[in-house]
């Protein structure tokens, strides 16, 4: 591949052209071979672009898809964002739609460098931002005040849900400072090899949730005979929250367990309700970054705008977590250039190597991505998808790389190794300590992630208008010309602070997030 160049997005786009029939295109970097159609282009129309000859559209190009700016020979690289997004699988003519029918994977080597593009975002002058959070006894900070019910094994999952159901409706009206009682269940906990990679991942995940500062109270339910006993993931003495543990076998069965558990949670509620929010410096926010249902606008609007918000948070000493390793594949060379050390950059490359082997053992490869929905939205190869996805991480230096669900202790911009599957990825990020999550989507993903609020960022106005009750912010106005990437990033940052202070997100209004707890399952099941 060509030497890495700085990634450019709509806020610094090379230019915009307008079709004589009203359609338009956006060129993201000088030297790009393609532009993005910001509205549907009809074959036979002509796009006028300053400084270039008029572009005759030879085939229909859907909104969000790519159009060729110049002729490309078969086998040549095709560039977007100033980077290769694949190889032409046949000759491509200027004005032609560029997608899966004529663009394939570029498997050529990438040029890696370490720490050559490190940027520390400057702190803005003036008062430091703060939010209203819950200071726990261990010093950590919560943005919500939940009672959590965790299960050690799938055998206790139904019982946990029965307990949580007893607290739906008006029963919590007398406790306005309690955000809810949520049961987070999973499909494992037995039939596993203790000490294996898969078991360690589950233990880390459950431990991270048991320690999460958004839980003021915790009830842990087991069957009693499972391999994963609660002592493996629950600290014996956690002064930060009220904790109860029970087993179905030891309590006398399901009905007895539900009755006893409800009584114990009711005993917790007055103390949890008495907790009050207080001003907290922004440096104690841990922001999770994730995308799902991406489209051709993701790398132009919502992702780079979220990158601006991430940089703002990092500049004040906060923490921002980028994840989804299979969806940085093809753009990892841009992240290694931002690493604070060669060791940090190499750890990311080691995880990429692990994923390539993991995918091969399952009969696949990392370029099986994008999904059908991604492709319908205009994304063709994993390279194109990844180049847009890494924009969520802004420009700050990469301070650390963590394994799945590992506790994030470093301040600044960090990376966590997670799958690209949204609920599994976000579960790992929350287990790592994120107390707010921002989730960008171009197709309309509807993910919640209790006990953490999830802020939905729509990449395009059409989808936002189609699903207005499921999206928090419309970043499509960037392409619509109503604001810049920088302005939208500042709006996202302000929303993050408001949500951290208790403002409800649309996912919370719909009570989403209980079923989206999906720990990553690895390894042998016996």
Coordinates of C-alpha atoms in Angstrom, one line a residue:
X1 CA 0.0 0.0 0.0
X2 CA 1.0 3.6 -0.3
X3 CA 2.6 5.3 2.6
X4 CA 0.1 6.3 5.3
X5 CA -1.4 9.7 4.9
X6 CA -3.4 11.7 7.5
X7 CA -7.1 10.6 7.4
X8 CA -9.4 13.4 6.2
X9 CA -13.1 13.6 6.7
X10 CA -16.0 15.9 5.8
X11 CA -14.8 18.7 8.0
X12 CA -11.7 18.9 5.8
X13 CA -13.1 17.5 2.6
X14 CA -11.4 18.2 -0.6
X15 CA -14.5 19.5 -2.2
X16 CA -18.2 19.1 -3.0
X17 CA -19.8 19.0 -6.4
X18 CA -23.5 19.4 -7.4
X19 CA -25.3 17.5 -10.1
X20 CA -27.3 19.6 -12.5
X21 CA -30.4 17.5 -11.6
X22 CA -29.9 18.3 -7.8
X23 CA -27.7 15.4 -6.8
X24 CA -24.3 16.0 -5.2
X25 CA -21.0 14.3 -4.4
X26 CA -18.3 14.7 -1.7
X27 CA -14.6 14.2 -2.3
X28 CA -12.8 13.4 0.9
X29 CA -9.1 13.9 0.1
X30 CA -7.0 15.1 -2.8
X31 CA -6.0 12.3 -5.0
X32 CA -9.0 10.1 -4.2
X33 CA -10.2 8.0 -7.0
X34 CA -13.8 8.0 -5.8
X35 CA -16.3 10.5 -4.3
X36 CA -19.4 9.8 -2.2
X37 CA -22.8 10.5 -3.5
X38 CA -24.6 12.5 -0.9
X39 CA -27.8 12.0 -2.8
X40 CA -28.8 9.5 -5.4
X41 CA -27.2 10.1 -8.8
X42 CA -29.1 9.1 -12.0
X43 CA -27.3 7.8 -15.1
X44 CA -27.0 10.5 -17.7
X45 CA -26.8 13.4 -15.2
X46 CA -23.8 15.6 -15.0
X47 CA -22.0 16.7 -11.8
X48 CA -20.3 20.1 -11.8
X49 CA -17.2 20.3 -9.5
X50 CA -15.0 23.3 -9.1
X51 CA -11.6 22.9 -10.7
X52 CA -12.5 19.7 -12.5
X53 CA -14.2 18.8 -15.8
X54 CA -17.9 18.0 -15.4
X55 CA -18.5 14.4 -14.3
X56 CA -20.9 12.5 -16.5
X57 CA -22.8 9.8 -14.4
X58 CA -22.8 6.6 -16.5
X59 CA -24.7 4.3 -14.0
X60 CA -27.1 5.0 -11.2
X61 CA -25.3 5.6 -7.9
X62 CA -27.4 5.2 -4.7
X63 CA -27.0 7.7 -1.9
X64 CA -24.0 7.0 0.2
X65 CA -22.3 5.0 -2.5
X66 CA -19.1 5.8 -4.5
X67 CA -18.7 7.2 -8.0
X68 CA -15.4 7.0 -9.9
X69 CA -13.6 10.3 -10.4
X70 CA -11.2 8.9 -13.0
X71 CA -10.5 5.8 -15.0
X72 CA -9.0 2.9 -13.0
X73 CA -7.3 -0.1 -14.5
X74 CA -8.1 -3.6 -13.3
X75 CA -5.8 -4.5 -10.4
X76 CA -5.1 -0.9 -9.4
X77 CA -5.7 0.5 -6.0
X78 CA -8.8 2.6 -5.4
X79 CA -8.4 5.4 -2.9
X80 CA -10.9 7.1 -0.5
X81 CA -9.8 9.2 2.5
X82 CA -6.4 9.3 0.8
X83 CA -6.0 5.5 1.5
X84 CA -6.5 2.3 -0.5
X85 CA -9.9 0.8 0.0
X86 CA -9.4 -2.1 -2.4
X87 CA -8.3 -3.2 -5.8
X88 CA -10.3 -2.8 -9.0
X89 CA -11.5 -6.2 -10.1
X90 CA -12.1 -4.9 -13.6
X91 CA -11.6 -1.6 -15.5
X92 CA -13.6 1.2 -13.9
X93 CA -14.6 4.2 -16.0
X94 CA -15.0 7.8 -14.8
X95 CA -18.6 8.4 -13.7
X96 CA -19.3 4.7 -12.9
X97 CA -20.7 3.3 -9.7
X98 CA -17.9 1.7 -7.6
X99 CA -19.0 -1.2 -5.4
X100 CA -18.8 -4.9 -5.0
X101 CA -19.2 -5.6 -8.7
X102 CA -15.9 -3.9 -9.5
X103 CA -14.0 -3.5 -6.3
X104 CA -12.3 -6.2 -4.2
X105 CA -10.0 -6.6 -1.2
X106 CA -6.4 -5.2 -1.2
X107 CA -4.3 -7.8 0.6
X108 CA -1.1 -6.0 0.0
X109 CA 1.2 -5.1 3.0
X110 CA 0.7 -2.0 5.0
X111 CA 3.6 0.2 6.1
X112 CA 3.8 0.3 9.9
X113 CA 5.4 2.9 12.0
X114 CA 5.2 3.5 15.7
X115 CA 4.7 6.9 17.4
X116 CA 5.3 9.0 14.3
X117 CA 2.0 10.9 14.5
X118 CA 1.4 11.4 18.2
X119 CA -0.9 14.3 19.0
X120 CA -1.9 15.5 22.5
X121 CA -5.1 17.5 22.1
X122 CA -4.6 20.9 23.7
X123 CA -6.8 21.8 26.7
X124 CA -9.1 24.7 26.0
X125 CA -8.8 27.8 28.2
X126 CA -11.5 28.6 30.6
X127 CA -13.4 26.6 33.3
X128 CA -13.0 22.8 33.2
X129 CA -16.2 20.9 32.4
X130 CA -17.8 18.7 35.0
X131 CA -20.9 16.5 35.3
X132 CA -23.1 15.4 38.1
X133 CA -22.2 11.8 39.1
X134 CA -22.3 9.4 42.0
X135 CA -19.0 9.1 43.9
X136 CA -18.7 5.5 45.3
X137 CA -16.8 4.6 48.4
X138 CA -13.9 3.1 46.4
X139 CA -13.5 6.5 44.7
X140 CA -14.9 5.4 41.3
X141 CA -17.7 7.4 39.7
X142 CA -21.1 6.2 38.4
X143 CA -23.4 7.9 36.0
X144 CA -26.4 5.8 37.0
X145 CA -27.7 4.2 40.2
X146 CA -28.8 0.7 39.4
X147 CA -29.3 -2.5 41.4
X148 CA -27.8 -5.3 39.3
X149 CA -28.6 -9.0 39.3
X150 CA -25.7 -11.0 37.9
X151 CA -25.8 -14.8 37.2
X152 CA -22.9 -17.2 37.6
X153 CA -24.5 -19.7 35.2
X154 CA -27.2 -20.0 32.6
X155 CA -29.2 -22.2 35.0
X156 CA -30.0 -19.2 37.1
X157 CA -30.9 -16.8 34.3
X158 CA -34.6 -17.3 34.3
X159 CA -34.7 -16.9 38.1
X160 CA -32.8 -13.6 37.8
X161 CA -35.2 -12.3 35.3
X162 CA -38.2 -13.3 37.5
X163 CA -36.6 -11.2 40.3
X164 CA -36.1 -8.2 38.1
X165 CA -39.7 -8.4 36.8
X166 CA -40.9 -7.8 40.4
X167 CA -39.5 -4.3 40.3
X168 CA -41.2 -3.1 37.0
X169 CA -43.9 -0.6 37.1
X170 CA -44.8 1.7 40.0
X171 CA -42.9 -0.3 42.7
X172 CA -39.9 2.0 42.4
X173 CA -41.8 5.2 42.3
X174 CA -40.9 5.8 46.0
X175 CA -37.2 5.6 45.1
X176 CA -36.6 8.3 42.5
X177 CA -32.8 8.0 42.7
X178 CA -32.8 4.3 41.9
X179 CA -32.6 3.9 38.1
X180 CA -33.9 0.4 38.1
X181 CA -33.3 -3.3 38.9
X182 CA -31.7 -5.0 36.0
X183 CA -30.9 -8.8 35.4
X184 CA -27.9 -9.4 33.2
X185 CA -27.8 -13.1 32.2
X186 CA -25.7 -15.2 29.9
X187 CA -25.5 -18.6 28.3
X188 CA -22.4 -20.1 29.9
X189 CA -20.9 -20.7 33.4
X190 CA -20.7 -24.5 33.2
X191 CA -19.5 -27.1 30.8
X192 CA -16.3 -25.0 30.4
X193 CA -12.6 -25.6 31.1
X194 CA -11.7 -23.4 34.1
X195 CA -8.4 -21.6 33.4
X196 CA -9.0 -21.6 29.7
X197 CA -9.1 -18.5 27.5
X198 CA -12.9 -18.7 27.3
X199 CA -13.4 -19.1 31.0
X200 CA -10.9 -16.3 31.8
X201 CA -12.9 -14.0 29.4
X202 CA -16.2 -14.7 31.1
X203 CA -14.6 -14.3 34.6
X204 CA -13.2 -10.9 33.6
X205 CA -16.5 -9.8 32.1
X206 CA -18.5 -10.7 35.2
X207 CA -15.9 -9.3 37.5
X208 CA -16.0 -6.0 35.6
X209 CA -19.7 -5.8 35.8
X210 CA -19.7 -6.7 39.5
X211 CA -17.3 -3.8 40.1
X212 CA -19.0 -1.3 37.8
X213 CA -19.8 2.0 39.6
X214 CA -23.2 2.3 37.9
X215 CA -24.3 -0.5 40.2
X216 CA -25.0 0.7 43.7
X217 CA -26.3 -2.6 44.8
X218 CA -25.7 -6.1 43.5
X219 CA -27.3 -9.5 43.8
X220 CA -25.5 -12.6 42.4
X221 CA -27.5 -15.7 41.7
X222 CA -26.1 -19.1 41.1
X223 CA -27.6 -22.6 40.8
X224 CA -25.1 -23.9 43.3
X225 CA -23.3 -26.8 41.5
X226 CA -21.9 -24.9 38.5
X227 CA -18.2 -24.8 37.5
X228 CA -18.1 -21.0 37.7
X229 CA -18.7 -20.4 41.4
X230 CA -19.3 -16.8 42.4
X231 CA -16.0 -16.5 44.3
X232 CA -14.2 -16.6 41.0
X233 CA -15.5 -13.2 39.9
X234 CA -16.9 -11.5 43.0
X235 CA -14.6 -9.7 45.4
X236 CA -15.1 -11.1 48.9
X237 CA -15.2 -7.6 50.4
X238 CA -16.3 -4.7 48.1
X239 CA -17.0 -1.6 50.2
X240 CA -18.3 0.4 47.2
X241 CA -21.7 -1.3 47.0
X242 CA -24.3 -3.4 48.8
X243 CA -23.9 -7.1 47.8
X244 CA -25.9 -10.2 48.3
X245 CA -25.3 -13.6 46.9
X246 CA -27.6 -16.6 46.7
X247 CA -27.9 -20.1 45.1
X248 CA -31.2 -21.6 44.0
X249 CA -30.2 -25.0 45.5
X250 CA -29.2 -23.5 48.8
X251 CA -32.3 -21.3 49.1
X252 CA -34.9 -23.9 48.5
X253 CA -35.7 -23.7 44.8
X254 CA -36.8 -21.0 42.3
X255 CA -39.9 -19.7 44.1
X256 CA -38.1 -19.5 47.4
X257 CA -35.2 -17.8 45.8
X258 CA -37.3 -15.2 44.0
X259 CA -39.2 -14.4 47.2
X260 CA -35.9 -14.1 49.3
X261 CA -34.1 -12.1 46.6
X262 CA -37.0 -9.6 46.3
X263 CA -36.9 -9.1 50.0
X264 CA -33.2 -8.5 50.1
X265 CA -33.3 -6.0 47.2
X266 CA -36.1 -4.1 48.9
X267 CA -33.9 -3.8 52.0
X268 CA -31.2 -2.2 49.8
X269 CA -33.5 0.4 48.1
X270 CA -33.7 3.1 50.9
X271 CA -29.9 3.3 51.2
X272 CA -29.4 3.4 47.4
X273 CA -32.1 6.0 47.0
X274 CA -30.3 8.2 49.6
X275 CA -27.3 8.5 47.4
X276 CA -27.0 11.9 45.7
X277 CA -25.2 13.2 42.6
X278 CA -22.4 15.6 43.1
X279 CA -20.1 17.6 40.8
X280 CA -17.4 15.5 39.2
X281 CA -14.5 16.6 37.0
X282 CA -14.7 15.5 33.4
X283 CA -11.4 13.6 33.7
X284 CA -13.3 10.8 35.5
X285 CA -15.5 10.0 32.6
X286 CA -14.7 6.8 30.7
X287 CA -16.3 6.9 27.2
X288 CA -17.0 3.8 25.1
X289 CA -16.9 4.2 21.3
X290 CA -18.8 1.8 19.1
X291 CA -20.5 1.6 15.8
X292 CA -23.1 -0.7 14.3
X293 CA -25.0 -0.8 11.0
X294 CA -22.4 1.4 9.4
X295 CA -23.0 3.0 6.0
X296 CA -21.2 5.2 3.5
X297 CA -21.8 8.3 5.7
X298 CA -20.3 6.8 8.9
X299 CA -16.7 7.9 8.1
X300 CA -17.9 11.3 7.0
X301 CA -20.3 12.4 9.7
X302 CA -21.0 10.6 13.0
X303 CA -17.6 8.9 13.4
X304 CA -15.3 11.9 12.8
X305 CA -17.7 14.1 14.9
X306 CA -17.5 11.5 17.7
X307 CA -13.7 11.7 17.2
X308 CA -13.8 15.4 18.0
X309 CA -15.8 14.7 21.2
X310 CA -13.3 11.9 22.1
X311 CA -10.3 14.3 21.6
X312 CA -12.1 16.9 23.8
X313 CA -12.5 14.4 26.6
X314 CA -8.9 13.2 26.3
X315 CA -7.7 16.8 26.4
X316 CA -9.3 17.2 29.8
X317 CA -7.7 14.0 31.1
X318 CA -10.7 11.7 30.5
X319 CA -10.6 8.3 28.9
X320 CA -12.0 7.1 25.5
X321 CA -12.1 3.4 24.5
X322 CA -12.1 2.4 20.8
X323 CA -12.8 -1.3 20.1
X324 CA -13.9 -3.8 17.5
X325 CA -10.6 -5.2 16.3
X326 CA -12.0 -6.8 13.1
X327 CA -13.2 -3.4 12.2
X328 CA -9.9 -1.6 12.5
X329 CA -8.3 -4.2 10.2
X330 CA -6.9 -2.3 7.3
X331 CA -6.6 0.9 9.3
X332 CA -4.4 -0.4 12.1
X333 CA -1.3 1.3 10.5
X334 CA -3.0 4.7 11.3
X335 CA -3.3 3.7 14.9
X336 CA 0.2 2.4 15.4
X337 CA 1.5 5.7 14.2
X338 CA -0.3 7.3 17.2
X339 CA 1.0 4.8 19.7
X340 CA 2.9 6.2 22.7
X341 CA 5.5 3.4 22.4
X342 CA 6.4 0.6 20.0
X343 CA 5.2 -1.9 22.6
X344 CA 1.7 -0.4 22.6
X345 CA 1.6 -0.4 18.8
X346 CA 2.9 -3.9 18.6
X347 CA 0.2 -5.2 21.0
X348 CA -2.4 -3.9 18.6
X349 CA -0.7 -5.7 15.7
X350 CA -0.5 -8.9 17.8
X351 CA -4.2 -8.8 18.3
X352 CA -4.8 -8.3 14.6
X353 CA -2.6 -11.4 13.9
X354 CA -4.6 -13.4 16.5
X355 CA -7.9 -12.4 14.8
X356 CA -6.6 -13.5 11.4
X357 CA -5.8 -16.9 12.8
X358 CA -9.1 -17.1 14.7
X359 CA -11.1 -16.2 11.6
X360 CA -9.2 -18.8 9.5
X361 CA -9.8 -21.5 12.1
X362 CA -13.5 -20.8 11.7
X363 CA -13.3 -21.0 7.9
X364 CA -13.5 -17.3 7.3
X365 CA -11.3 -14.2 7.0
X366 CA -11.5 -10.7 8.2
X367 CA -12.4 -9.4 4.8
X368 CA -15.7 -11.4 5.1
X369 CA -16.9 -8.1 6.7
X370 CA -18.7 -5.7 5.7
X371 CA -22.2 -7.1 6.4
X372 CA -25.1 -7.1 3.8
X373 CA -26.5 -4.0 5.6
X374 CA -23.2 -2.2 5.4
X375 CA -22.9 -3.0 1.7
X376 CA -26.4 -1.7 1.1
X377 CA -25.4 1.5 2.8
X378 CA -22.4 1.9 0.4
X379 CA -19.5 0.2 2.1
X380 CA -17.6 -2.3 -0.1
X381 CA -14.6 -3.7 1.7
X382 CA -13.4 -4.0 5.3
X383 CA -10.6 -1.5 4.4
X384 CA -13.2 1.2 3.6
X385 CA -15.3 0.3 6.7
X386 CA -12.2 0.3 9.0
X387 CA -10.9 3.6 7.7
X388 CA -14.2 5.2 8.6
X389 CA -14.5 3.3 11.9
X390 CA -11.2 4.5 13.4
X391 CA -12.3 8.1 13.0
X392 CA -14.3 7.6 16.2
X393 CA -11.0 7.7 18.0
X394 CA -10.1 11.2 16.9
X395 CA -6.5 12.1 16.6
X396 CA -5.2 11.7 20.2
X397 CA -2.2 9.4 20.8
X398 CA -2.9 5.8 21.6
X399 CA -2.0 5.3 25.3
X400 CA -2.7 1.6 25.8
X401 CA -4.2 -1.6 24.3
X402 CA -6.4 -3.8 26.5
X403 CA -7.7 -7.4 26.2
X404 CA -11.5 -8.0 26.2
X405 CA -13.2 -6.8 29.4
X406 CA -9.9 -5.9 31.0
X407 CA -10.2 -3.1 33.5
X408 CA -9.1 0.2 31.8
X409 CA -6.8 2.1 34.2
X410 CA -4.9 4.3 31.7
X411 CA -6.3 7.8 31.1
X412 CA -6.4 9.0 27.5
X413 CA -7.3 7.3 24.2
X414 CA -7.0 3.5 24.5
X415 CA -8.0 0.5 22.5
X416 CA -9.8 -2.7 23.6
X417 CA -9.7 -6.0 21.7
X418 CA -13.3 -6.9 21.1
X419 CA -15.3 -8.6 18.3
X420 CA -17.2 -6.4 15.8
X421 CA -20.5 -7.8 16.9
X422 CA -22.1 -4.9 18.6
X423 CA -23.6 -6.4 21.9
X424 CA -20.5 -8.5 22.5
X425 CA -18.2 -5.5 21.8
X426 CA -20.1 -3.1 24.1
X427 CA -20.3 -5.7 26.8
X428 CA -16.5 -5.8 26.9
X429 CA -16.2 -2.0 26.9
X430 CA -18.7 -1.7 29.8
X431 CA -16.9 -4.5 31.7
X432 CA -13.7 -2.4 31.2
X433 CA -15.3 0.5 33.1
X434 CA -17.0 2.7 30.5
X435 CA -19.7 4.8 32.2
X436 CA -21.1 6.4 29.0
X437 CA -21.2 4.8 25.5
X438 CA -21.6 6.6 22.2
X439 CA -22.9 4.4 19.4
X440 CA -22.9 5.5 15.8
X441 CA -25.2 3.9 13.2
X442 CA -26.1 4.5 9.6
X443 CA -28.7 1.7 9.2
X444 CA -30.5 2.1 12.5
X445 CA -29.0 -0.1 15.1
X446 CA -31.0 0.0 18.4
X447 CA -28.6 -1.1 21.1
X448 CA -28.9 -0.3 24.8
X449 CA -26.2 -1.4 27.3
X450 CA -27.4 -1.3 30.9
X451 CA -26.2 -0.2 33.4
X452 CA -24.6 2.4 31.1
X453 CA -26.4 4.9 29.0
X454 CA -26.0 4.5 25.2
X455 CA -26.1 7.7 23.1
X456 CA -27.2 6.9 19.5
X457 CA -25.6 9.0 16.8
X458 CA -27.3 8.8 13.3
X459 CA -25.0 9.2 10.4
X460 CA -27.6 10.4 7.9
X461 CA -30.7 12.5 8.0
X462 CA -32.9 10.1 6.0
X463 CA -32.4 7.3 8.6
X464 CA -32.8 9.8 11.5
X465 CA -36.2 10.9 10.1
X466 CA -37.2 7.3 9.6
X467 CA -36.3 6.3 13.2
X468 CA -36.5 9.6 15.2
X469 CA -37.6 7.9 18.4
X470 CA -34.5 5.6 18.4
X471 CA -31.8 8.2 17.7
X472 CA -30.4 10.8 20.1
X473 CA -28.5 13.0 17.6
X474 CA -28.6 13.5 13.8
X475 CA -25.0 13.8 12.6
X476 CA -26.3 13.8 9.0
X477 CA -26.7 17.5 9.2
X478 CA -23.0 17.7 8.5
X479 CA -23.5 16.5 4.9
X480 CA -26.7 18.5 4.7
X481 CA -24.4 21.6 5.2
X482 CA -26.1 22.7 8.5
X483 CA -22.9 22.4 10.7
X484 CA -19.3 21.3 10.6
X485 CA -17.7 18.1 12.0
X486 CA -16.2 20.3 14.7
X487 CA -19.5 21.9 15.7
X488 CA -21.2 18.5 15.8
X489 CA -18.4 17.0 17.9
X490 CA -18.8 19.8 20.4
X491 CA -22.6 19.1 20.5
X492 CA -21.9 15.4 21.1
X493 CA -19.5 16.3 23.9
X494 CA -22.1 18.5 25.6
X495 CA -24.6 15.7 25.3
X496 CA -22.2 13.2 26.9
X497 CA -21.9 15.5 29.9
X498 CA -25.7 15.9 30.1
X499 CA -26.3 12.2 29.9
X500 CA -23.6 11.5 32.5
X501 CA -25.4 13.9 34.7
X502 CA -28.7 11.9 34.4
X503 CA -30.3 13.1 31.1
X504 CA -32.1 10.0 29.7
X505 CA -31.2 8.6 26.3
X506 CA -33.8 7.2 23.9
X507 CA -32.5 3.7 24.7
X508 CA -33.2 4.3 28.3
X509 CA -36.7 5.6 27.5
X510 CA -37.4 2.3 25.8
X511 CA -35.8 0.3 28.7
X512 CA -33.2 -1.3 26.4
X513 CA -30.0 -2.9 27.5
X514 CA -30.8 -6.0 29.5
X515 CA -30.8 -8.5 26.6
X516 CA -27.8 -6.8 25.1
X517 CA -25.5 -8.2 27.8
X518 CA -23.6 -10.7 25.7
X519 CA -20.2 -11.8 27.0
X520 CA -17.8 -13.1 24.3
X521 CA -17.8 -16.9 24.3
X522 CA -14.6 -18.6 23.4
X523 CA -13.2 -22.1 23.7
X524 CA -14.3 -25.6 24.4
X525 CA -17.7 -26.5 25.8
X526 CA -17.8 -30.0 27.4

